[in-house]
XYZ file of C-alpha atoms in Angstrom:
654
model
C -36.458 27.526 -71.407
C -36.528 28.543 -67.720
C -35.326 32.159 -66.931
C -33.070 32.205 -64.450
C -32.198 35.560 -62.618
C -29.762 36.926 -60.587
C -30.883 37.697 -57.029
C -28.292 40.358 -57.114
C -29.353 42.126 -59.713
C -32.611 41.933 -59.138
C -32.513 43.277 -55.978
C -30.432 45.953 -57.694
C -33.312 46.442 -59.975
C -36.197 46.914 -57.545
C -34.990 50.666 -56.456
C -34.472 52.377 -59.736
C -36.729 53.370 -61.759
C -39.291 51.118 -64.489
C -36.916 52.235 -67.463
C -33.845 51.445 -66.012
C -35.440 48.511 -64.266
C -36.300 47.131 -67.044
C -32.995 47.920 -69.348
C -31.373 45.997 -66.789
C -33.571 42.806 -66.801
C -33.148 43.020 -70.408
C -30.111 42.738 -70.466
C -28.323 40.673 -67.474
C -31.175 38.620 -66.537
C -31.745 35.950 -69.219
C -29.472 32.773 -69.883
C -26.500 33.178 -71.459
C -25.967 29.394 -73.117
C -22.261 30.358 -73.280
C -21.718 30.514 -69.267
C -20.643 27.518 -67.519
C -20.496 29.265 -63.972
C -22.851 29.783 -61.595
C -21.127 29.914 -58.050
C -21.651 32.780 -55.743
C -18.579 34.809 -53.906
C -18.041 34.176 -50.495
C -18.953 36.612 -47.591
C -17.652 35.536 -45.249
C -13.376 35.824 -44.409
C -11.021 35.239 -41.526
C -8.454 37.963 -40.151
C -6.516 37.654 -37.113
C -8.381 34.129 -36.244
C -11.976 36.114 -36.042
C -14.584 36.429 -38.792
C -16.051 38.866 -40.464
C -18.570 40.072 -43.301
C -17.828 41.597 -46.265
C -19.853 43.118 -49.645
C -19.412 40.768 -52.256
C -17.985 42.631 -55.794
C -18.968 39.672 -58.015
C -22.120 38.111 -59.044
C -23.417 34.695 -60.120
C -21.223 33.585 -62.571
C -18.214 36.080 -61.758
C -19.437 38.771 -62.998
C -18.530 42.325 -61.659
C -21.082 44.385 -59.537
C -20.634 48.273 -59.774
C -23.111 49.027 -56.183
C -21.454 46.987 -54.053
C -17.585 49.369 -54.785
C -17.702 51.061 -51.292
C -18.645 50.508 -48.502
C -20.849 51.895 -45.839
C -17.617 53.147 -43.671
C -15.910 54.182 -46.654
C -18.643 56.092 -47.710
C -19.865 57.720 -44.117
C -15.587 58.806 -44.009
C -16.478 60.147 -47.383
C -18.868 62.216 -46.003
C -17.940 63.689 -43.028
C -14.705 65.039 -44.388
C -13.653 67.958 -44.202
C -10.795 70.111 -45.244
C -7.980 69.985 -43.462
C -6.110 73.226 -45.036
C -8.799 75.408 -42.711
C -9.612 73.110 -39.534
C -6.837 71.260 -39.578
C -5.708 67.813 -39.921
C -8.495 65.093 -37.687
C -7.443 63.077 -34.185
C -8.534 59.782 -34.105
C -9.611 58.316 -31.418
C -7.556 55.073 -30.703
C -10.017 51.606 -31.433
C -11.142 50.153 -28.352
C -9.840 46.358 -27.286
C -11.738 44.084 -28.911
C -13.415 40.982 -26.424
C -14.990 37.954 -27.807
C -17.819 37.432 -26.089
C -17.040 34.362 -24.266
C -13.754 35.951 -22.762
C -15.849 38.733 -21.539
C -19.019 36.663 -20.130
C -17.104 33.837 -18.720
C -18.740 32.666 -16.024
C -21.478 35.213 -15.940
C -24.864 33.529 -15.613
C -28.252 35.630 -15.013
C -30.250 33.198 -12.097
C -34.714 33.991 -12.042
C -36.225 31.522 -9.319
C -39.546 30.961 -10.847
C -42.409 27.962 -10.629
C -44.328 25.787 -13.247
C -48.148 24.155 -12.329
C -48.082 20.754 -13.218
C -52.243 18.832 -12.918
C -52.355 15.678 -10.857
C -55.903 13.681 -12.865
C -55.026 10.778 -10.640
C -54.769 11.322 -7.332
C -57.346 11.961 -4.168
C -54.728 13.764 -2.067
C -53.616 16.374 -4.641
C -55.018 17.844 -7.773
C -52.018 20.067 -9.356
C -48.318 20.376 -7.945
C -46.415 23.275 -7.916
C -42.626 22.648 -8.791
C -40.306 25.259 -7.993
C -37.068 25.611 -10.216
C -34.017 27.932 -10.722
C -34.202 29.477 -14.406
C -30.087 29.865 -15.704
C -28.968 32.458 -18.713
C -25.429 32.251 -19.554
C -24.369 35.134 -20.996
C -21.276 33.992 -23.299
C -23.348 32.239 -25.489
C -26.908 32.901 -24.898
C -27.531 29.580 -23.892
C -30.322 28.483 -21.007
C -30.803 25.744 -18.190
C -34.112 24.733 -16.349
C -33.130 23.181 -13.051
C -35.348 21.594 -10.294
C -33.916 21.656 -6.279
C -34.184 18.210 -5.232
C -36.859 17.398 -2.485
C -36.053 14.543 -0.536
C -38.647 11.501 -1.115
C -40.925 13.347 -3.381
C -40.970 10.404 -6.057
C -40.441 12.512 -8.850
C -37.248 12.540 -11.088
C -35.341 15.904 -10.402
C -32.466 17.763 -10.577
C -31.689 19.107 -14.607
C -35.231 19.861 -15.812
C -34.095 21.212 -19.057
C -30.531 20.631 -20.307
C -28.219 23.943 -21.407
C -29.023 25.536 -24.607
C -30.682 27.774 -26.502
C -34.500 28.175 -25.699
C -36.730 28.770 -28.806
C -39.324 31.691 -28.134
C -41.578 31.781 -30.819
C -42.330 29.556 -34.015
C -40.079 31.621 -36.027
C -36.854 30.199 -34.949
C -35.882 33.620 -32.465
C -34.680 31.950 -29.201
C -34.755 33.900 -26.174
C -32.285 36.630 -24.945
C -31.587 38.518 -21.470
C -33.938 41.629 -23.049
C -36.730 39.185 -22.721
C -36.281 37.676 -18.892
C -38.185 40.061 -16.455
C -39.781 39.289 -12.931
C -43.391 38.383 -12.517
C -44.213 37.193 -16.102
C -43.974 34.218 -17.520
C -42.513 32.698 -20.055
C -43.613 29.570 -22.551
C -40.326 26.899 -23.440
C -41.403 23.367 -24.827
C -45.306 23.179 -24.230
C -44.650 24.809 -20.259
C -45.642 28.257 -19.049
C -42.514 29.342 -16.022
C -43.718 31.924 -13.788
C -40.337 34.347 -12.746
C -41.107 35.265 -9.156
C -37.383 37.119 -8.481
C -33.578 36.700 -9.554
C -30.502 37.120 -7.319
C -28.483 40.235 -6.979
C -25.758 40.203 -9.700
C -29.082 39.552 -12.396
C -30.910 42.652 -10.520
C -27.419 44.805 -11.459
C -26.695 43.681 -14.674
C -29.991 43.951 -16.038
C -30.235 47.954 -14.458
C -26.958 48.726 -15.984
C -28.192 47.537 -19.359
C -31.174 49.750 -19.186
C -33.956 47.314 -18.403
C -36.841 48.470 -15.567
C -36.863 45.412 -13.329
C -41.096 44.905 -12.180
C -41.306 43.623 -8.485
C -40.343 40.881 -7.044
C -43.215 38.136 -6.173
C -43.344 35.664 -3.391
C -42.902 32.459 -4.405
C -45.868 30.558 -3.889
C -44.876 26.718 -2.700
C -46.150 22.984 -3.254
C -49.173 22.471 -0.638
C -48.818 19.139 -0.529
C -45.238 18.885 0.634
C -46.370 21.922 2.873
C -48.593 19.380 4.603
C -46.327 16.510 4.552
C -44.369 19.028 6.757
C -46.962 19.146 9.044
C -46.598 17.273 12.627
C -48.556 13.401 12.261
C -51.641 13.121 13.972
C -51.293 11.588 17.309
C -53.923 9.259 18.778
C -54.718 8.130 23.053
C -55.037 4.709 23.043
C -57.131 3.648 26.441
C -56.068 2.718 29.401
C -57.126 -0.528 29.059
C -54.807 -3.436 27.678
C -54.448 -3.975 23.790
C -52.347 -5.648 21.542
C -52.283 -2.695 18.838
C -51.269 -0.513 22.138
C -48.565 -2.941 22.846
C -47.016 -3.581 18.998
C -47.136 0.731 19.385
C -44.853 0.914 22.267
C -42.289 -2.171 22.234
C -42.006 -2.343 18.905
C -38.240 -3.383 17.601
C -38.022 -4.370 21.272
C -36.453 -7.579 21.996
C -34.682 -9.347 24.972
C -31.967 -11.565 24.817
C -31.022 -13.918 26.981
C -27.272 -16.539 26.771
C -28.551 -20.155 26.923
C -27.099 -23.700 27.418
C -28.695 -26.871 26.733
C -27.594 -29.737 28.388
C -28.175 -32.442 25.833
C -25.581 -35.039 27.452
C -27.749 -37.636 27.909
C -28.179 -38.449 24.900
C -26.988 -40.649 22.987
C -23.220 -38.113 21.461
C -24.810 -35.288 23.114
C -23.052 -32.222 24.028
C -23.505 -28.954 25.912
C -24.514 -26.519 22.819
C -25.319 -22.557 23.185
C -28.524 -20.665 22.496
C -29.668 -17.304 22.250
C -33.311 -16.551 23.509
C -34.960 -13.729 21.648
C -38.171 -12.356 23.565
C -40.341 -10.121 21.376
C -42.525 -7.785 23.670
C -44.504 -6.600 20.609
C -46.481 -9.492 20.507
C -44.944 -12.185 23.722
C -43.453 -14.505 20.928
C -39.885 -16.432 21.764
C -37.567 -17.257 19.561
C -33.822 -20.114 19.931
C -31.334 -19.120 17.599
C -28.466 -21.755 17.660
C -24.709 -19.728 18.138
C -22.344 -21.636 15.465
C -18.700 -21.746 16.082
C -16.013 -22.685 13.514
C -15.386 -26.500 12.871
C -18.366 -26.874 14.272
C -19.571 -29.705 12.503
C -23.290 -28.937 12.266
C -25.290 -27.539 9.280
C -26.049 -24.280 9.123
C -29.299 -23.870 10.415
C -29.588 -21.376 12.748
C -33.447 -21.106 13.910
C -33.996 -24.299 16.855
C -37.475 -22.766 17.413
C -39.272 -20.618 14.688
C -40.595 -17.574 16.344
C -44.073 -17.920 17.926
C -45.796 -18.140 21.150
C -44.567 -20.828 23.318
C -47.116 -22.727 26.137
C -45.912 -22.701 29.564
C -48.627 -24.867 31.163
C -51.208 -27.126 28.965
C -54.803 -28.293 30.140
C -55.053 -32.501 30.467
C -56.135 -34.365 28.382
C -59.981 -36.064 29.469
C -59.162 -39.140 27.414
C -56.577 -41.294 25.659
C -57.459 -39.739 22.671
C -54.800 -38.850 20.441
C -54.978 -35.075 18.613
C -55.205 -34.988 14.960
C -53.229 -32.286 14.638
C -50.070 -31.234 15.660
C -50.545 -27.425 16.733
C -51.181 -26.492 19.905
C -54.830 -24.538 20.256
C -55.608 -22.166 22.682
C -58.284 -24.203 24.121
C -55.287 -26.828 25.129
C -53.183 -24.183 26.522
C -53.506 -22.727 30.003
C -50.843 -20.695 30.638
C -48.221 -18.459 27.789
C -44.855 -18.365 28.742
C -43.777 -14.487 29.112
C -41.435 -12.373 29.903
C -41.460 -13.022 34.066
C -40.367 -16.507 33.308
C -37.327 -15.776 32.210
C -34.730 -15.108 34.395
C -30.620 -15.476 34.571
C -28.780 -18.326 36.565
C -32.867 -20.379 35.993
C -33.267 -23.435 34.055
C -36.370 -23.289 31.553
C -37.890 -25.401 29.553
C -39.187 -24.784 26.275
C -40.682 -27.951 23.853
C -39.260 -30.033 25.889
C -35.679 -29.035 25.899
C -33.859 -27.262 29.321
C -32.293 -24.464 28.445
C -29.874 -23.099 31.517
C -29.762 -18.705 31.059
C -26.329 -18.160 32.292
C -26.428 -14.084 31.157
C -28.717 -11.241 29.077
C -27.749 -8.089 27.427
C -27.767 -4.726 28.855
C -31.334 -4.079 27.504
C -33.005 -7.050 28.859
C -30.777 -5.725 32.014
C -32.590 -2.710 32.027
C -36.174 -3.794 31.192
C -35.685 -6.192 34.244
C -34.725 -2.989 36.361
C -37.838 -0.468 35.356
C -39.868 -3.383 35.160
C -39.432 -5.955 37.735
C -37.090 -3.936 39.833
C -34.694 -6.715 39.730
C -31.296 -5.664 39.487
C -29.624 -9.413 41.206
C -27.892 -10.144 37.986
C -24.934 -12.352 38.271
C -24.114 -14.400 35.087
C -22.848 -18.049 34.639
C -19.449 -19.083 34.180
C -20.606 -21.910 31.768
C -17.173 -22.527 29.808
C -14.858 -25.511 30.070
C -11.722 -25.164 32.241
C -8.868 -25.615 29.768
C -7.831 -29.356 29.197
C -4.747 -30.440 31.139
C -2.015 -28.812 29.189
C -0.148 -31.760 28.483
C 4.026 -31.473 28.400
C 5.673 -32.963 25.529
C 8.353 -35.608 26.546
C 11.415 -35.806 23.599
C 13.223 -38.831 23.207
C 16.975 -39.472 23.665
C 18.987 -37.968 20.943
C 19.531 -41.294 19.195
C 23.002 -39.777 17.935
C 22.187 -39.661 14.291
C 22.080 -35.976 12.427
C 22.416 -32.775 13.964
C 20.573 -32.534 16.921
C 18.686 -29.307 15.672
C 17.652 -31.823 12.643
C 16.823 -34.928 15.116
C 13.598 -32.653 17.046
C 12.623 -31.720 14.310
C 11.315 -35.345 13.474
C 9.842 -34.889 17.665
C 7.773 -31.679 16.616
C 5.325 -32.588 12.853
C 4.880 -35.553 11.104
C 6.629 -34.252 8.164
C 10.011 -32.488 9.780
C 10.868 -28.965 8.526
C 14.182 -27.877 8.354
C 15.320 -25.847 11.642
C 15.434 -21.982 10.908
C 18.471 -20.652 10.307
C 20.341 -16.488 11.247
C 20.220 -15.414 8.175
C 21.527 -12.225 8.991
C 24.752 -13.512 10.789
C 25.270 -16.222 7.790
C 25.624 -12.957 5.933
C 27.619 -10.944 7.924
C 30.104 -13.948 8.376
C 30.528 -15.146 5.400
C 33.384 -16.985 4.350
C 34.989 -15.964 8.389
C 37.024 -19.039 9.505
C 38.710 -18.967 12.943
C 41.891 -21.337 12.688
C 43.685 -23.387 14.951
C 46.740 -25.324 15.621
C 46.331 -28.274 18.050
C 47.435 -31.395 18.934
C 46.450 -34.166 20.784
C 46.061 -35.068 23.887
C 47.019 -39.395 24.608
C 48.353 -41.247 26.644
C 49.822 -42.781 22.902
C 52.858 -40.817 23.010
C 52.967 -41.770 18.874
C 49.804 -39.192 19.111
C 51.605 -36.859 20.402
C 53.100 -36.351 17.039
C 50.840 -35.781 15.084
C 49.680 -32.092 14.069
C 45.575 -30.921 13.612
C 44.745 -27.487 12.134
C 40.957 -26.886 13.765
C 38.889 -24.605 11.233
C 35.637 -22.520 13.232
C 33.259 -20.711 10.724
C 31.588 -17.828 12.478
C 28.454 -18.209 9.867
C 27.624 -21.366 11.091
C 28.876 -22.208 14.625
C 30.217 -25.581 12.675
C 34.015 -26.967 13.515
C 35.837 -29.085 11.115
C 39.347 -30.798 12.387
C 42.158 -31.795 9.368
C 45.074 -33.741 9.826
C 48.203 -32.745 7.833
C 49.942 -35.393 6.397
C 53.394 -36.629 7.164
C 55.787 -39.163 5.423
C 56.973 -42.062 6.652
C 53.758 -41.869 9.730
C 51.806 -44.769 9.146
C 48.851 -42.761 8.685
C 47.173 -40.684 6.141
C 45.635 -37.234 6.754
C 43.094 -35.552 5.686
C 39.768 -34.928 7.243
C 39.291 -36.392 10.585
C 36.565 -34.269 11.376
C 33.475 -32.719 9.332
C 31.968 -29.878 9.717
C 29.655 -30.182 13.288
C 28.477 -28.869 16.061
C 30.624 -29.506 19.098
C 29.017 -29.796 22.494
C 30.410 -28.757 26.152
C 31.384 -31.573 28.115
C 28.645 -31.714 30.646
C 25.721 -30.599 28.323
C 22.385 -32.263 27.624
C 20.687 -32.764 24.895
C 17.578 -30.938 26.214
C 19.960 -27.975 27.530
C 23.026 -28.351 25.011
C 26.028 -26.363 25.132
C 28.203 -25.791 21.972
C 31.570 -24.505 21.985
C 31.601 -20.784 20.859
C 34.965 -18.524 19.902
C 35.535 -17.148 23.658
C 36.169 -21.199 24.162
C 39.469 -21.259 21.671
C 42.595 -19.590 23.635
C 46.231 -20.608 23.961
C 46.822 -23.530 25.591
C 42.481 -24.167 25.516
C 41.561 -27.747 25.847
C 38.700 -28.847 23.735
C 37.464 -32.423 24.113
C 35.343 -33.517 20.640
C 33.869 -37.045 21.193
C 35.715 -38.385 23.933
C 38.695 -36.771 21.786
C 41.005 -34.032 23.575
C 42.802 -31.480 21.737
C 45.055 -28.758 22.964
C 45.319 -25.481 21.229
C 49.146 -24.589 20.787
C 48.749 -21.543 17.771
C 46.464 -19.736 15.439
C 46.482 -17.777 12.824
C 46.203 -13.939 12.219
C 42.975 -14.039 11.567
C 42.005 -14.591 14.899
C 43.406 -12.156 16.839
C 42.150 -9.575 14.602
C 38.300 -10.541 14.661
C 39.055 -10.530 18.215
C 39.750 -7.247 18.615
C 37.331 -5.806 15.963
C 34.605 -8.049 18.167
C 35.609 -6.829 22.182
C 32.904 -7.554 23.594
C 31.966 -10.890 22.469
C 35.582 -12.262 24.047
C 36.578 -12.479 27.876
C 39.419 -9.531 28.267
C 41.465 -13.032 29.703
C 41.124 -14.728 25.881
C 42.089 -11.340 24.415
C 45.083 -11.225 26.447
C 46.006 -14.495 25.885
C 46.339 -14.649 22.602
C 47.357 -11.008 22.213
C 50.428 -12.312 24.064
C 50.666 -15.237 21.858
C 51.535 -12.623 18.604
C 54.083 -10.219 20.694
C 56.988 -12.212 19.307
C 55.665 -12.393 16.155
C 54.805 -8.768 15.807
C 57.734 -7.690 17.429
C 59.868 -10.002 14.014
C 57.781 -8.348 11.866
C 58.480 -4.980 12.933
C 62.261 -5.619 12.993
C 61.772 -7.471 9.401
C 60.121 -4.140 8.385
C 62.961 -1.870 9.548
C 65.835 -4.167 7.937
C 63.751 -4.005 4.654
C 63.551 -0.145 5.525
C 67.510 0.326 5.345
C 68.795 -3.195 2.549
C 70.647 -2.295 0.162
C 70.707 -1.195 -3.576
C 68.647 -3.774 -5.173
C 70.503 -3.315 -8.905
C 74.414 -3.038 -7.328
C 73.489 -6.463 -5.094
C 72.425 -8.153 -8.158
C 75.186 -7.566 -10.216
C 77.925 -7.854 -8.018
C 75.743 -11.403 -7.450
C 76.409 -12.364 -10.686
C 80.314 -11.239 -11.337
C 80.815 -13.463 -7.402
C 78.159 -16.409 -8.981
C 80.270 -16.607 -12.477
C 83.985 -16.086 -10.355
C 82.793 -19.198 -7.864
C 82.388 -21.573 -11.868
C 85.306 -20.285 -12.705
C 87.018 -21.382 -9.882
C 84.909 -24.632 -9.851
C 83.398 -24.218 -6.261
C 80.666 -26.121 -5.619
C 78.648 -24.927 -2.735
C 76.866 -26.685 0.058
C 73.462 -27.347 0.232
C 73.010 -27.130 3.662
C 74.803 -23.964 4.370
C 70.896 -22.094 4.075
C 69.800 -24.469 7.200
C 72.799 -23.465 8.867
C 72.326 -19.972 8.937
C 68.854 -20.182 9.873
C 70.078 -22.807 13.001
C 71.829 -19.616 14.148
C 69.396 -17.223 13.898
C 67.728 -17.863 17.106
C 64.765 -15.426 16.646
C 64.187 -15.457 12.856
C 65.084 -11.749 12.571
C 67.463 -12.301 9.033
C 70.879 -11.275 11.445
C 73.403 -13.000 12.915
C 76.602 -11.358 14.891
C 79.421 -10.809 12.661
C 81.951 -13.203 14.382
C 78.837 -16.286 14.065
C 79.209 -15.263 10.407
C 82.964 -15.256 10.250
C 82.364 -18.843 11.565
C 80.380 -20.338 9.685
C 82.127 -19.315 6.577
C 85.244 -20.694 8.112
C 83.075 -24.162 8.268
C 82.274 -24.679 4.797
C 85.178 -22.868 3.351
C 83.849 -19.337 1.799
C 87.196 -17.223 0.220
C 85.961 -14.469 2.563
C 89.351 -12.446 2.061
C 88.397 -12.220 -1.897
C 87.606 -8.860 -2.795
C 84.849 -9.339 -4.341
C 83.380 -11.248 -0.705
C 84.502 -8.466 0.875
C 82.348 -6.402 -1.383
C 79.439 -8.234 -0.708
C 79.578 -8.438 3.046
C 80.054 -4.879 3.291
C 76.818 -4.455 1.342
C 75.260 -7.445 3.592
C 76.740 -5.724 6.854
C 73.762 -4.378 9.141
C 75.829 -2.014 11.483
C 79.440 -2.502 12.534
C 78.806 -6.361 14.390
C 75.457 -7.510 12.563
C 75.089 -9.571 9.047
C 72.403 -9.410 6.851
C 72.613 -12.894 6.193
C 69.698 -13.263 3.007
C 71.048 -11.208 0.883
C 74.426 -12.886 1.233
C 73.123 -16.685 0.912
C 72.219 -15.311 -2.910
C 75.216 -15.836 -4.609
C 75.300 -19.477 -3.479
C 71.152 -20.617 -4.285
C 72.421 -20.370 -8.268
């Protein structure tokens, strides 16, 4: 059977004598078939959120260890303990606060400048390449990263060269520490050797504070190919004689632009079409592009004549034999188009088409001024005059529907509803001005007809309603539906409609050949006028005030009478007694009594004089001498000479 050894026991045995080692080995290290648990005790613990190491007290299988009973701190305390009787109690220094590394060294980074050399095997311009890098060491977790600055147009992916991590130092698994970094040394990271030449001020201060002696800084080596690219380009002096290369280098990307018009009206369905002529100074080629307008109905082909040399004068053909090719050779052309052949205000024939140049751009003007001394550029206005505006004739109004609705049929094939003043409709919703009117007619029977004119403020429409009267021979009801009524003398072109300012007491309103005179108005009319004085003439407001003055005086009088009315309970009790007294004596009141009293009250104030009251009571044989009636008259008295007859007549209503 294979032997299983306890590593804790083995470690203890190596420090003893051979005899004791043999004895312990023989008693503890052989396999015990009765044991079933072989787990190791935990040596890692946590306290207040921090991990700490502790020495094991039991070995494999739970067997107690006697060598690790006391910790090094306890042994140190026992060795340095002094008697308290001689020297007294020793004062313990307060322990310093524990600060974790990720807090103490947060955002503290050591930065070193360095470079590495890279071979370039397949290049004739460079054999090696120097690439500068920045080496960053993060103190909080001992990780490192390598960053390469980005060089414009280098063609090499640059930036993060080695991402942040703990970098291995050797094959044994050790990692680089800040103690391993210094100026003027080489470090190897993943097979690449980096030369550290310098560091920043914070790194130098930190390393010196930790007792590290820094090497002197070295000079940064630059890439020879990059420095070569920074040198100015070689300049070449071209001979003064004309050559195409000199022309191309001098006038590259310089183009003359002319705005031209091709008059093709002589052909069938021809028209004037706009074009842009480009003359390229680099190689004396010409290009013609078409200017498309919106909805012009043409195919979107912008180029009419592609960029090419255009012949100006061709050689005469000696014989009638036709050519077998369409291209024109240099032998057939006597002269080509040049920049001096184009001028503003003149026509130019290009491949059989006559183009009239009417303008050019600013660069073209400056070129002709410097090259040929031409300064008189006068653009030609080729815009078509606008067609004569034809005034739309509105047909006469046929009388059907509203004038605004009928007018929409003249503006579009599918008429749209006229726009309404929504804000006015919301402000004047359900606001109606009502007037009592009578018809002005030579027929005397029409003078007895009563009408109500309603004006809707939200829509400016009028309606007329006739009050029904018994035995008049006419059916009352709607005389005029809601509509807008024009004033007399207005036309359909400039209609003038009736407004609230046109309605006043005594004014005449003509509605479709019918004339009405306003004789009365609703109380809301005066209230609306008082709230909108800026919309009404002062004469109309004053006329309406004068009309309502008697009513307001009567209303105030009624209010004053209501203020000194008798006790209602006493009046009701006395009324019941008198009515019971009248039933016992079989007194039947006359039905026309109330009408007689109302007729006697001229101003409608509810009061009549005492003489008139007594005369009416004698006429209707009212027993005013009765004590009950005397008490009722006393309750209905108003002052010394007036009687409030409405309260008195309540007795005869039952």
